[in-house]
mmCIF file of C-alpha atoms in Angstrom:
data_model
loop_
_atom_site.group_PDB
_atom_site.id
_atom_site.type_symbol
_atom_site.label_atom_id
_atom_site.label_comp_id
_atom_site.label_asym_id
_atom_site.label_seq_id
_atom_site.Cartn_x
_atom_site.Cartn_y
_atom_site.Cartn_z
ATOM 1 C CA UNK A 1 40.858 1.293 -195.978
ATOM 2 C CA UNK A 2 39.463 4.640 -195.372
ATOM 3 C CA UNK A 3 42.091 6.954 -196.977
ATOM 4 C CA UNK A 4 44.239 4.366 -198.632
ATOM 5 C CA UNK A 5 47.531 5.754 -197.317
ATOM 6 C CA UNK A 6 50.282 3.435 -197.349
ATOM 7 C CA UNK A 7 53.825 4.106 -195.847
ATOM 8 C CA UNK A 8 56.613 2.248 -196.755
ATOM 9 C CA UNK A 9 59.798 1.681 -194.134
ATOM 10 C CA UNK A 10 62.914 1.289 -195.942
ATOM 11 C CA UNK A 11 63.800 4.233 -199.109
ATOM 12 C CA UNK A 12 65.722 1.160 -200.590
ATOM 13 C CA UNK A 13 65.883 0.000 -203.816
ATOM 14 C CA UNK A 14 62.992 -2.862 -202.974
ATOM 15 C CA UNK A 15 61.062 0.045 -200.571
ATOM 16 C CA UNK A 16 61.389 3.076 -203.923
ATOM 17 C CA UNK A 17 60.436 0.752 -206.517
ATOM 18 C CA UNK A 18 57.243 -0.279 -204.373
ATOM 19 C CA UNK A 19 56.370 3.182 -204.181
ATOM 20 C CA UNK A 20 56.901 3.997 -208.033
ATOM 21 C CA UNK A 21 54.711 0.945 -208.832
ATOM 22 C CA UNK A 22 51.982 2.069 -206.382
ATOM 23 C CA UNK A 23 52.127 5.570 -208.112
ATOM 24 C CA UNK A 24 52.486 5.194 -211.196
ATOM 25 C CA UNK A 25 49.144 2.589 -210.762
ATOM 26 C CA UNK A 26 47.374 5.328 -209.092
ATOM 27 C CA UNK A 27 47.026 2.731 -206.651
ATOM 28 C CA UNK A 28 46.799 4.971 -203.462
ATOM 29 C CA UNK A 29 46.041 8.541 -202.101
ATOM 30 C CA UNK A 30 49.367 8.408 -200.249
ATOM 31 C CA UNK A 31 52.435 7.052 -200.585
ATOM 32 C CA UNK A 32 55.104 7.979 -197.705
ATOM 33 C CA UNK A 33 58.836 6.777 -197.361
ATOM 34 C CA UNK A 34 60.930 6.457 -193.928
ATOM 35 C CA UNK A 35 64.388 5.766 -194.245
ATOM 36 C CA UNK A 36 66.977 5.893 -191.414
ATOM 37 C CA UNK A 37 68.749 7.931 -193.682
ATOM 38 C CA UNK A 38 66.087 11.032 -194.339
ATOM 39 C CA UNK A 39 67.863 12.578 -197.388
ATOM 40 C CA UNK A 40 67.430 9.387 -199.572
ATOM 41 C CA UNK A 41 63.979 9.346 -198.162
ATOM 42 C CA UNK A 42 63.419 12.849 -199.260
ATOM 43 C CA UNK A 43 65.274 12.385 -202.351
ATOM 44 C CA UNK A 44 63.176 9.429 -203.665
ATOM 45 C CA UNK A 45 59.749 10.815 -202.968
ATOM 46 C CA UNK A 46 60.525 13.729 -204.543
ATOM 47 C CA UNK A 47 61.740 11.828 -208.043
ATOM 48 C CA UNK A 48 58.829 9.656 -207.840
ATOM 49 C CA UNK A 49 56.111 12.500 -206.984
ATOM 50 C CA UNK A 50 57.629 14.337 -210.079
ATOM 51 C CA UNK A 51 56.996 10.799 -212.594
ATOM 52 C CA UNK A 52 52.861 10.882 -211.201
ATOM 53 C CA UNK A 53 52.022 13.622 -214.243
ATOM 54 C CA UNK A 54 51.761 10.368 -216.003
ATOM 55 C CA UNK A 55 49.948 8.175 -214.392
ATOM 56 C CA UNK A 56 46.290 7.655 -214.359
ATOM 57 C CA UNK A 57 45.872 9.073 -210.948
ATOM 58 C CA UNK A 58 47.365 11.328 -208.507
ATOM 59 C CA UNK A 59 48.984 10.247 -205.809
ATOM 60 C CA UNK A 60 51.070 11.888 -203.160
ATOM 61 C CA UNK A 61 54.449 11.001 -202.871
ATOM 62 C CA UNK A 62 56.174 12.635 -199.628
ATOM 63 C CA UNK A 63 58.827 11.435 -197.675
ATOM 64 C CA UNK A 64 58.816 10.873 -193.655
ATOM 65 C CA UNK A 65 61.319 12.984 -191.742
ATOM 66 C CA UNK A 66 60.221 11.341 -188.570
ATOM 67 C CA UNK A 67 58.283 7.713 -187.366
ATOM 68 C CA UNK A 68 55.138 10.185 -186.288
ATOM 69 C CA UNK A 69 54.684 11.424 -190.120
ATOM 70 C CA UNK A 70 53.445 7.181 -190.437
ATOM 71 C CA UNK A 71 50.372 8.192 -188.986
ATOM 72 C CA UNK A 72 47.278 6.760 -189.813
ATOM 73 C CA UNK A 73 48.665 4.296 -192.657
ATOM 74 C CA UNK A 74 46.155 1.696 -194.060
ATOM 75 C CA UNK A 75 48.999 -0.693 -195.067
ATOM 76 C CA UNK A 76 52.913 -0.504 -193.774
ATOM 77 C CA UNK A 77 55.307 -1.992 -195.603
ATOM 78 C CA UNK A 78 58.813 -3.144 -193.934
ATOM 79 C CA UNK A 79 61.615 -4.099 -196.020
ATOM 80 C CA UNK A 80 63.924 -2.405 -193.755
ATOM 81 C CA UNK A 81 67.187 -4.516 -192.682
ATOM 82 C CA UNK A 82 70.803 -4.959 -193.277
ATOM 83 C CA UNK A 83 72.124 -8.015 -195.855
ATOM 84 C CA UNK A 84 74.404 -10.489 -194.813
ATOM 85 C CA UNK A 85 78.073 -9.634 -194.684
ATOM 86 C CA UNK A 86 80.764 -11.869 -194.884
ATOM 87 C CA UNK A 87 81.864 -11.687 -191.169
ATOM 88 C CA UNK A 88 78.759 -12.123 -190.387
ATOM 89 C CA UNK A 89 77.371 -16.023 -188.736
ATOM 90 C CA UNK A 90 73.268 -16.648 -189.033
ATOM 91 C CA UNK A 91 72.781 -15.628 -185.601
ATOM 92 C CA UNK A 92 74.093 -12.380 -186.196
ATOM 93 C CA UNK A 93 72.052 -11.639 -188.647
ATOM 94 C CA UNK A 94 69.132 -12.389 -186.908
ATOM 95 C CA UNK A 95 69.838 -10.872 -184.150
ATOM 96 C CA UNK A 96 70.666 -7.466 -186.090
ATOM 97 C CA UNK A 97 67.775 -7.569 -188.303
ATOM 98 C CA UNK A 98 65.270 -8.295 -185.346
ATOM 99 C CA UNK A 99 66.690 -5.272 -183.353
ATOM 100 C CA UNK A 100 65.761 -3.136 -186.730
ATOM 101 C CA UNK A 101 62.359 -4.841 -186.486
ATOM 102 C CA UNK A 102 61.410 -4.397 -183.057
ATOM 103 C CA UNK A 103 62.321 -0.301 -183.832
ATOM 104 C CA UNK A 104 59.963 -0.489 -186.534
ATOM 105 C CA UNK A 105 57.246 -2.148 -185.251
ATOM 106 C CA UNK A 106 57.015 -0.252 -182.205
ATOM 107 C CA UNK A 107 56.608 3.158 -183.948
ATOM 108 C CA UNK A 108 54.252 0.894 -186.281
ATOM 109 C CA UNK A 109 52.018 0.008 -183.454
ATOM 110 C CA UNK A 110 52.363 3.587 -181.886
ATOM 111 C CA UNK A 111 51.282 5.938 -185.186
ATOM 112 C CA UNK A 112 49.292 3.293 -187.387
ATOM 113 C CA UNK A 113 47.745 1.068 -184.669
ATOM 114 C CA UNK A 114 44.770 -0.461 -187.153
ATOM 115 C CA UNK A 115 47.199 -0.603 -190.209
ATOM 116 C CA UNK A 116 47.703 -4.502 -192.074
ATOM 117 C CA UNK A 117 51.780 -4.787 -191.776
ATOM 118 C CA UNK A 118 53.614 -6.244 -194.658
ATOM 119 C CA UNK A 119 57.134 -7.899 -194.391
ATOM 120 C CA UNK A 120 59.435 -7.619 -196.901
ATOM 121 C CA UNK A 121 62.822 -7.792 -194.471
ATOM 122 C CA UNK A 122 64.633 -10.968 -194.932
ATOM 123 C CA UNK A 123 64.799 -13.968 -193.210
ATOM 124 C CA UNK A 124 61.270 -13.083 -194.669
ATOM 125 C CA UNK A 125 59.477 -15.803 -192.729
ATOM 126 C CA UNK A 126 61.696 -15.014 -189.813
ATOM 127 C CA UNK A 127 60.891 -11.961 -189.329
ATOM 128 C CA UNK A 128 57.267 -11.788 -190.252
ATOM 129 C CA UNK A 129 57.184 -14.205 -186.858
ATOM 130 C CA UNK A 130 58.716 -11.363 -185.147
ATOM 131 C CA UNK A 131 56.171 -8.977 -185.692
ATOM 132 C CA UNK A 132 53.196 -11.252 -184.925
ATOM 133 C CA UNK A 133 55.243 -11.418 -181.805
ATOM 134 C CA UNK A 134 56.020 -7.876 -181.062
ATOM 135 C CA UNK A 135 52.386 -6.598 -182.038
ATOM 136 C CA UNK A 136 49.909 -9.635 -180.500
ATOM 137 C CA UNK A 137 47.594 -8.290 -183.626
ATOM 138 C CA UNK A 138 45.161 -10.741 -185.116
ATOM 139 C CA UNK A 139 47.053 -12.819 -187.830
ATOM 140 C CA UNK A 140 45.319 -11.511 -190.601
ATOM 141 C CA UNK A 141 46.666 -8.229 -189.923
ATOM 142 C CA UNK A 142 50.644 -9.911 -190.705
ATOM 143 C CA UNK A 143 51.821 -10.820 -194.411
ATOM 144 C CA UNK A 144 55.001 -11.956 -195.073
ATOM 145 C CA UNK A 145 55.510 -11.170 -198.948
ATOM 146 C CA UNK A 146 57.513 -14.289 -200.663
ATOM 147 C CA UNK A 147 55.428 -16.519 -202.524
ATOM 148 C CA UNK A 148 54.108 -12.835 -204.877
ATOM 149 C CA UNK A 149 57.955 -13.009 -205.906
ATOM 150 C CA UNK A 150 58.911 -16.227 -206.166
ATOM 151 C CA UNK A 151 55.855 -16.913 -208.310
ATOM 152 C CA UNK A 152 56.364 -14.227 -210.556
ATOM 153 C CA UNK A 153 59.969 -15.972 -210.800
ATOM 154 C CA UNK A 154 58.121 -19.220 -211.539
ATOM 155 C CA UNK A 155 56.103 -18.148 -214.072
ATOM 156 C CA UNK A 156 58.853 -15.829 -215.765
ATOM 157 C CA UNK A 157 60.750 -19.459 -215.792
ATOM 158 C CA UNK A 158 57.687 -21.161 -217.361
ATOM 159 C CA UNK A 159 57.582 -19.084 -220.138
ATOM 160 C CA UNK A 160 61.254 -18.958 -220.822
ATOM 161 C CA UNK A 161 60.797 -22.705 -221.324
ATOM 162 C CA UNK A 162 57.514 -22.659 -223.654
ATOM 163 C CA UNK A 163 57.774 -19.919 -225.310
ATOM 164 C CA UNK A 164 54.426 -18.593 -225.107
ATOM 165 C CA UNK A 165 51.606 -17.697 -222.408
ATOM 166 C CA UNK A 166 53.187 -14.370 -220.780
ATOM 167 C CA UNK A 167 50.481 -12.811 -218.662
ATOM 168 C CA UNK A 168 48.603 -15.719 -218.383
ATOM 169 C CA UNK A 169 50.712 -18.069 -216.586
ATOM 170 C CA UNK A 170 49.838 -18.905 -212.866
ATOM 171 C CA UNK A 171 52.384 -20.724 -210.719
ATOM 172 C CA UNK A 172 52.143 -21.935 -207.196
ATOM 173 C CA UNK A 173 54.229 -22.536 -204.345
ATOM 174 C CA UNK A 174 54.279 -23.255 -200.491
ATOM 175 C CA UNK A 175 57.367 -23.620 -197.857
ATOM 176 C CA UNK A 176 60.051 -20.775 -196.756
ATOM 177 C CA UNK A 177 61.362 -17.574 -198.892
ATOM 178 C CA UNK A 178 64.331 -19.783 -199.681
ATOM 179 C CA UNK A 179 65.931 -22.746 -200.639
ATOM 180 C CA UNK A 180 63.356 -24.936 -199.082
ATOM 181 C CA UNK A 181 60.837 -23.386 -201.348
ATOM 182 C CA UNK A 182 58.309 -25.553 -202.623
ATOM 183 C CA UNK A 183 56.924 -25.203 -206.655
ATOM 184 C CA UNK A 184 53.858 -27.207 -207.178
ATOM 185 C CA UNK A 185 54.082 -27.460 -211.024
ATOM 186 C CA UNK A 186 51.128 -29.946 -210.703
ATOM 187 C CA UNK A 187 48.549 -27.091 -209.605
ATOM 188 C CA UNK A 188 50.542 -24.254 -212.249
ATOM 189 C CA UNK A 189 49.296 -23.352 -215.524
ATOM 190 C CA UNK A 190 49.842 -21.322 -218.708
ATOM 191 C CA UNK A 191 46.320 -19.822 -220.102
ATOM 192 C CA UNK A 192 44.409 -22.855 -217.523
ATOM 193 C CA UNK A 193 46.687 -25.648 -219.272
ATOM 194 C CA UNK A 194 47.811 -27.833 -216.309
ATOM 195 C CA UNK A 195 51.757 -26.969 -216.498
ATOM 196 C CA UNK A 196 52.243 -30.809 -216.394
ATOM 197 C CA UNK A 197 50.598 -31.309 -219.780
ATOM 198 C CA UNK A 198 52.737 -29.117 -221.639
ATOM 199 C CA UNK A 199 56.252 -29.008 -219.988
ATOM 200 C CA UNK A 200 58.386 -32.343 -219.720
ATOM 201 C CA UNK A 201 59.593 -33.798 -216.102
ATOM 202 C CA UNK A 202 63.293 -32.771 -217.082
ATOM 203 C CA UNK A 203 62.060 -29.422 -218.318
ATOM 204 C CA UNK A 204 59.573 -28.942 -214.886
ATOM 205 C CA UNK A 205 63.180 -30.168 -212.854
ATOM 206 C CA UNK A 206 65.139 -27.191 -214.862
ATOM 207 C CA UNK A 207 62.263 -24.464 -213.833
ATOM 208 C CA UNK A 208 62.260 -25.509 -210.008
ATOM 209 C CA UNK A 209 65.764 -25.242 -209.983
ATOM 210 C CA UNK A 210 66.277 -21.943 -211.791
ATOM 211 C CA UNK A 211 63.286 -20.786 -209.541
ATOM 212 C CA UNK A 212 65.416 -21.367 -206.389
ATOM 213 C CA UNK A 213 68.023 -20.010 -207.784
ATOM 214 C CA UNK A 214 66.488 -16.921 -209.220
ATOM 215 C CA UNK A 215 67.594 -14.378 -206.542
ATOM 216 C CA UNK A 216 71.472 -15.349 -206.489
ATOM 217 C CA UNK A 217 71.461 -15.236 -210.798
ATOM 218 C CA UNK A 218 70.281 -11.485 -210.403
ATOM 219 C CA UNK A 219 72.466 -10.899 -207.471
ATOM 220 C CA UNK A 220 75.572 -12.360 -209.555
ATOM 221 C CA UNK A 221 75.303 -10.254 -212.272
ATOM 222 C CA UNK A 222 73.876 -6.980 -210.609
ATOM 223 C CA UNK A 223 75.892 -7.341 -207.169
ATOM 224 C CA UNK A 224 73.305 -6.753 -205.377
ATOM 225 C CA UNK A 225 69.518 -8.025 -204.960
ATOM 226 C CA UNK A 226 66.737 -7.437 -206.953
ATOM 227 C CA UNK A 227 64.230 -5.038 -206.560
ATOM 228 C CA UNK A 228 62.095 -4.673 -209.833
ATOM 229 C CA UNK A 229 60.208 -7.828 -209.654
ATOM 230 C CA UNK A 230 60.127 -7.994 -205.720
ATOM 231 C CA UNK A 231 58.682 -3.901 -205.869
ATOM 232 C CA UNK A 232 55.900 -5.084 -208.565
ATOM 233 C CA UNK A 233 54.692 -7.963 -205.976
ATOM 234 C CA UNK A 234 54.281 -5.946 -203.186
ATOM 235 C CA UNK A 235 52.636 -3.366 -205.294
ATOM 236 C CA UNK A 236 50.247 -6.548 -205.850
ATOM 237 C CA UNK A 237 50.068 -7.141 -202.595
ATOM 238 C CA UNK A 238 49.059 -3.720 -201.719
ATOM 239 C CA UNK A 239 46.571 -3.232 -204.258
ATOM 240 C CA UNK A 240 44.947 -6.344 -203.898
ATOM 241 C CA UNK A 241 44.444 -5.093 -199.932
ATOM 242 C CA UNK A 242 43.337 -1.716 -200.905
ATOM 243 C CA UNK A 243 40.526 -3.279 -203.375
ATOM 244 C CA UNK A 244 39.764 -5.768 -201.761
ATOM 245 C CA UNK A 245 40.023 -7.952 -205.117
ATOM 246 C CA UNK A 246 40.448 -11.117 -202.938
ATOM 247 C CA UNK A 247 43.062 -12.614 -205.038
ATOM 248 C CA UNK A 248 44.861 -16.281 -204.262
ATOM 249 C CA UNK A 249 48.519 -15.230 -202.994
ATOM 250 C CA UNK A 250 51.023 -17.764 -201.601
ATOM 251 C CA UNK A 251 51.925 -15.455 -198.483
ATOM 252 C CA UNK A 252 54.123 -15.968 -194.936
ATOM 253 C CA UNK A 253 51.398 -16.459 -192.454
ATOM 254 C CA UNK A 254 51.169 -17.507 -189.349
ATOM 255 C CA UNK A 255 49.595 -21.043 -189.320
ATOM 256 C CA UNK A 256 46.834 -22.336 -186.180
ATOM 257 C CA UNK A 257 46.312 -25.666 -187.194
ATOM 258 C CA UNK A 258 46.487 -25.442 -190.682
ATOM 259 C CA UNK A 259 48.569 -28.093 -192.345
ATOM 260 C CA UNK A 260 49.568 -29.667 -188.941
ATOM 261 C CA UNK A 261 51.520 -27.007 -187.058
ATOM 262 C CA UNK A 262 50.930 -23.918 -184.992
ATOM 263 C CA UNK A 263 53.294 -20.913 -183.582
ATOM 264 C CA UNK A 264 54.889 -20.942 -186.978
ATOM 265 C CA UNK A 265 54.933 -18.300 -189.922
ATOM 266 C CA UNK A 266 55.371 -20.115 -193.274
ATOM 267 C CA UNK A 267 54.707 -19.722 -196.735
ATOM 268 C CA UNK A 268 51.189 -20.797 -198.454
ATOM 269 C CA UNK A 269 48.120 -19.798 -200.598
ATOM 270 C CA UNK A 270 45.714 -17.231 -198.697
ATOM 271 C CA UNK A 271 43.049 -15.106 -200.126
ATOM 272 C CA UNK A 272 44.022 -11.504 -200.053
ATOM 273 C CA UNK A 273 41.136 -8.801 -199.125
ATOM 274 C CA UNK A 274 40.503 -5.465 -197.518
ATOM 275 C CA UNK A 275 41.043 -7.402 -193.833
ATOM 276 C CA UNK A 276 44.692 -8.376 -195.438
ATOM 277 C CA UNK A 277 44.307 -12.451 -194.927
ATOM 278 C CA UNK A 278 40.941 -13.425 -195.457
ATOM 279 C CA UNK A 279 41.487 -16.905 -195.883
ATOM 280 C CA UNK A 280 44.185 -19.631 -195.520
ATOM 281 C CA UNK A 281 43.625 -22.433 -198.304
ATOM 282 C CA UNK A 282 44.548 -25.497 -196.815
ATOM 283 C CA UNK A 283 45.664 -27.581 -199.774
ATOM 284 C CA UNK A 284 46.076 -31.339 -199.853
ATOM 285 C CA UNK A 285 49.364 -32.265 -199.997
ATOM 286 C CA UNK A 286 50.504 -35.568 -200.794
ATOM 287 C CA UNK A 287 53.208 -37.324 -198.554
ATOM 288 C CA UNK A 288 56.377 -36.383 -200.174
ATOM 289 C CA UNK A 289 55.036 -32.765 -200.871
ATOM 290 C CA UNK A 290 54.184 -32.675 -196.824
ATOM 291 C CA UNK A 291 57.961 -34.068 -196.176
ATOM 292 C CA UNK A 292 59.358 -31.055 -197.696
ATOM 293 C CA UNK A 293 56.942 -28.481 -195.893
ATOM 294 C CA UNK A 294 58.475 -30.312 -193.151
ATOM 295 C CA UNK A 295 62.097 -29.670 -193.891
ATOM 296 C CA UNK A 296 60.469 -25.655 -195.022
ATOM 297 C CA UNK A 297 59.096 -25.570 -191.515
ATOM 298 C CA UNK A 298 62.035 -26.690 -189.931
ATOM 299 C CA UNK A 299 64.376 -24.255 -191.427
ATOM 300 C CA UNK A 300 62.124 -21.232 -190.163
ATOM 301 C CA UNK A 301 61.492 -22.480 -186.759
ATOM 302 C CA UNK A 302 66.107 -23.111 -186.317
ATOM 303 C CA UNK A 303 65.697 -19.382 -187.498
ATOM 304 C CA UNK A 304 63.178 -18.711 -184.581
ATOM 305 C CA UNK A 305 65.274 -20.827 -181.996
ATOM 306 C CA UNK A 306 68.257 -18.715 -182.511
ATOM 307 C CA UNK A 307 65.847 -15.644 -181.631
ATOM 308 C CA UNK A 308 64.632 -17.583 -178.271
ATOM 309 C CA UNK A 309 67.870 -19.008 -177.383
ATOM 310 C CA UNK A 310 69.539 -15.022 -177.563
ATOM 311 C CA UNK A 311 66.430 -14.030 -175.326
ATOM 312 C CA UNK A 312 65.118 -11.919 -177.992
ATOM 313 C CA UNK A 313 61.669 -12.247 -177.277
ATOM 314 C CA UNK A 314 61.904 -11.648 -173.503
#
């Protein structure tokens, strides 16, 4: 983490309001945006380089006009990819969103060979497999970012229910960026108060549900996905990497014999350092908990079977 220069692929919503986090944090040295579209590239550094006379330190905010300006990035970040349209079936997403990977990834590889690569792109755990694929890196290098959001989603949950404890509520969870998600209220907790001693069963139900559904509510009202909350946790993310604060982080990772499967990039708690995963905390699950990582894992690796069966990874 030598000159803590991240680059972020995708000017998006999710990919600008990373960047104005990181910034505004003082977080980095660098901060530079590729878009397929250059202009809102351009556009966005510039409004977010001009908002850094605020914040506690400089950082430089420019904007990538080709994949060769990604030189030499500590951390990339990837939330490029296209949402699912109506006409569209799963496979077609997949297939689409893993062309847009293997683009990115290769210039990736090419101008920031020793960088720790983030995925943001959605299927999240999907295509975090991809790039573990496409690069042959050491795992720790590959972080799927899920579990930062969907804990922050958790916890904002939590304290709409109790009514107290913002900022120092901690919640937990394992499984796929999805609907197969997996709370564990019984390891959560508001100010180190086990969440279970403080929130009723019908109450804990109501937060795992509203959890799950946390994306679609924002999407209904906004028309479109969120991108405060998911910008703040890969600003997290980032920082935590470029500190080397070795935080706990549910994260996608790709698992070698940890919880029972291999070959398979899935959602749970990892230390986060300066080597991006410095740890994978195998917790001990009990067997209905390890029933629904199954039906988690499952999901992902249909997902991945789609990818083999349209020779993607030939």
């Amino acid at each position: 983490m030598v000159g803590r220069k991240v680059g972020i692929v995708g000017a998006g919503f999710v990919g600008a309001t990373a960047a104005y986090s990181l910034a505004i944090k003082g977080t980095c040295h660098e901060v530079i945006l590729y878009d397929i579209n250059t202009d809102v590239a351009i556009g966005k550094a510039l409004d977010i380089g001009q908002s850094t006379s605020y914040a506690p330190k400089g950082t430089i905010v420019t904007a990538a006009k080709d994949a060769s300006d990604l030189k030499d990035c500590d951390i990339v970040v990837i939330t490029a990819g296209v949402p699912r349209k109506s006409d569209m079936t799963r496979a077609d997403l997949l297939m689409i969103n893993a062309k847009i990977m293997k683009d990115v990834v290769g210039n990736v590889m090419k101008y920031s060979p020793n960088a720790i690569i983030l995925c943001v792109s959605n299927p999240l755990d999907i295509m975090t497999y991809v790039i573990h694929k496409m690069t042959g890196w050491n795992r720790n290098r590959i972080i799927g970012m899920a579990g930062a959001l969907d804990g922050a989603r958790m916890a904002y949950q939590i304290n709409q229910k109790v009514g107290y404890g913002s900022g120092q509520t901690r919640a937990m969870l394992i499984g796929d960026h999805g609907q197969n998600m997996i709370p564990l209220p019984e390891i959560s907790a508001v100010g180190g108060v086990p969440l279970d001693q403080i929130v009723s069963k019908k109450d804990m139900e109501d937060i795992i549900a509203r959890t799950k559904d946390g994306g679609a509510e924002i999407v209904k009202y906004l028309g479109t996905s969120a991108y405060y909350a998911p910008g703040r946790a890969i600003s997290v993310m980032v920082e935590a990497m470029l500190d080397d604060s070795r935080i706990v982080m549910p994260s996608s990772v790709m698992l070698d014999g940890e919880y029972g499967y291999k070959d398979i990039t899935v959602g749970v708690p990892v230390v986060l350092g300066a080597n991006g995963v410095e740890k994978i905390i195998e917790l001990d699950l009990d067997e209905d908990t390890k029933a629904k990582f199954k039906i988690s894992v499952d999901s992902i690796q249909d997902g991945i079977d789609i990818l083999k069966e349209n020779n993607f990874f030939e």
